[in-house]
Amino acid sequence: MKKDIHPNYREVVFYDTSSEYKFITKSTIETTEKIEMEDGKEYPLYKIEVSSNSHPFYTGKKMLLDTAGRVEKFNRRYAKKE
């Protein structure tokens, strides 16, 4: 097998910024931030906007997540001119 062709597969903390939910899973994603978890270990950190903890399909709640101003941008672009 060739050496150094596979990405680094390691444990990473994914942090849902909308619900402040953190979970550890294995991933090859490259990150620059780190976080220390309750177990005392330091893990790479990757921030996400939606996870199963905050997505309306999984929670059963209707929730408008407009973190990037998409609604306002749409309304400005397609607003009727008087």
GROMACS .gro file of C-alpha atoms in nm:
model
   82
    1MET     CA    1   0.000   0.000   0.000
    2LYS     CA    2   0.120   0.352  -0.075
    3LYS     CA    3   0.208   0.568   0.223
    4ASP     CA    4   0.076   0.920   0.289
    5ILE     CA    5  -0.211   0.907   0.038
    6HIS     CA    6  -0.494   0.869   0.288
    7PRO     CA    7  -0.641   1.161   0.485
    8ASN     CA    8  -0.601   1.180   0.861
    9TYR     CA    9  -0.900   0.992   1.012
   10ARG     CA   10  -0.949   1.109   1.370
   11GLU     CA   11  -1.204   1.202   1.635
   12VAL     CA   12  -1.353   1.551   1.580
   13VAL     CA   13  -1.603   1.755   1.782
   14PHE     CA   14  -1.889   1.894   1.575
   15TYR     CA   15  -2.049   2.197   1.744
   16ASP     CA   16  -2.402   2.300   1.644
   17THR     CA   17  -2.399   2.679   1.688
   18SER     CA   18  -2.778   2.715   1.679
   19SER     CA   19  -2.848   2.477   1.968
   20GLU     CA   20  -2.503   2.469   2.135
   21TYR     CA   21  -2.496   2.090   2.101
   22LYS     CA   22  -2.159   1.912   2.075
   23PHE     CA   23  -2.089   1.559   1.964
   24ILE     CA   24  -1.775   1.359   1.891
   25THR     CA   25  -1.742   1.149   1.580
   26LYS     CA   26  -1.465   1.034   1.351
   27SER     CA   27  -1.394   1.240   1.041
   28THR     CA   28  -1.123   1.340   0.795
   29ILE     CA   29  -1.225   1.708   0.797
   30GLU     CA   30  -0.942   1.958   0.838
   31THR     CA   31  -0.984   2.209   1.122
   32THR     CA   32  -0.777   2.480   1.286
   33GLU     CA   33  -0.973   2.522   1.611
   34LYS     CA   34  -0.954   2.292   1.913
   35ILE     CA   35  -1.174   2.235   2.218
   36GLU     CA   36  -1.131   2.052   2.546
   37MET     CA   37  -1.424   1.824   2.624
   38GLU     CA   38  -1.557   1.695   2.958
   39ASP     CA   39  -1.334   1.386   2.939
   40GLY     CA   40  -1.025   1.611   2.962
   41LYS     CA   41  -0.904   1.540   2.608
   42GLU     CA   42  -0.848   1.807   2.344
   43TYR     CA   43  -1.020   1.751   2.009
   44PRO     CA   44  -1.030   1.937   1.678
   45LEU     CA   45  -1.346   2.153   1.654
   46TYR     CA   46  -1.572   2.205   1.353
   47LYS     CA   47  -1.870   2.444   1.378
   48ILE     CA   48  -2.195   2.364   1.197
   49GLU     CA   49  -2.525   2.555   1.175
   50VAL     CA   50  -2.768   2.261   1.170
   51SER     CA   51  -2.749   1.913   1.319
   52SER     CA   52  -3.003   1.648   1.414
   53ASN     CA   53  -3.043   1.831   1.746
   54SER     CA   54  -3.167   2.152   1.579
   55HIS     CA   55  -3.315   2.041   1.244
   56PRO     CA   56  -3.697   2.072   1.237
   57PHE     CA   57  -3.740   1.728   1.078
   58TYR     CA   58  -3.575   1.555   1.376
   59THR     CA   59  -3.701   1.785   1.654
   60GLY     CA   60  -4.060   1.818   1.533
   61LYS     CA   61  -4.049   2.193   1.592
   62LYS     CA   62  -4.086   2.465   1.333
   63MET     CA   63  -3.788   2.691   1.362
   64LEU     CA   64  -3.661   2.961   1.128
   65LEU     CA   65  -3.283   2.958   1.112
   66ASP     CA   66  -3.175   3.267   0.924
   67THR     CA   67  -2.813   3.304   1.024
   68ALA     CA   68  -2.689   3.438   0.691
   69GLY     CA   69  -2.964   3.693   0.622
   70ARG     CA   70  -3.101   3.495   0.330
   71VAL     CA   71  -3.461   3.608   0.379
   72GLU     CA   72  -3.370   3.977   0.380
   73LYS     CA   73  -3.152   3.929   0.073
   74PHE     CA   74  -3.438   3.755  -0.109
   75ASN     CA   75  -3.686   4.029  -0.012
   76ARG     CA   76  -3.450   4.305  -0.131
   77ARG     CA   77  -3.383   4.132  -0.460
   78TYR     CA   78  -3.742   4.048  -0.548
   79ALA     CA   79  -3.929   4.334  -0.378
   80LYS     CA   80  -4.189   4.500  -0.597
   81LYS     CA   81  -4.084   4.846  -0.704
   82GLU     CA   82  -4.352   5.107  -0.650
   0.00000   0.00000   0.00000
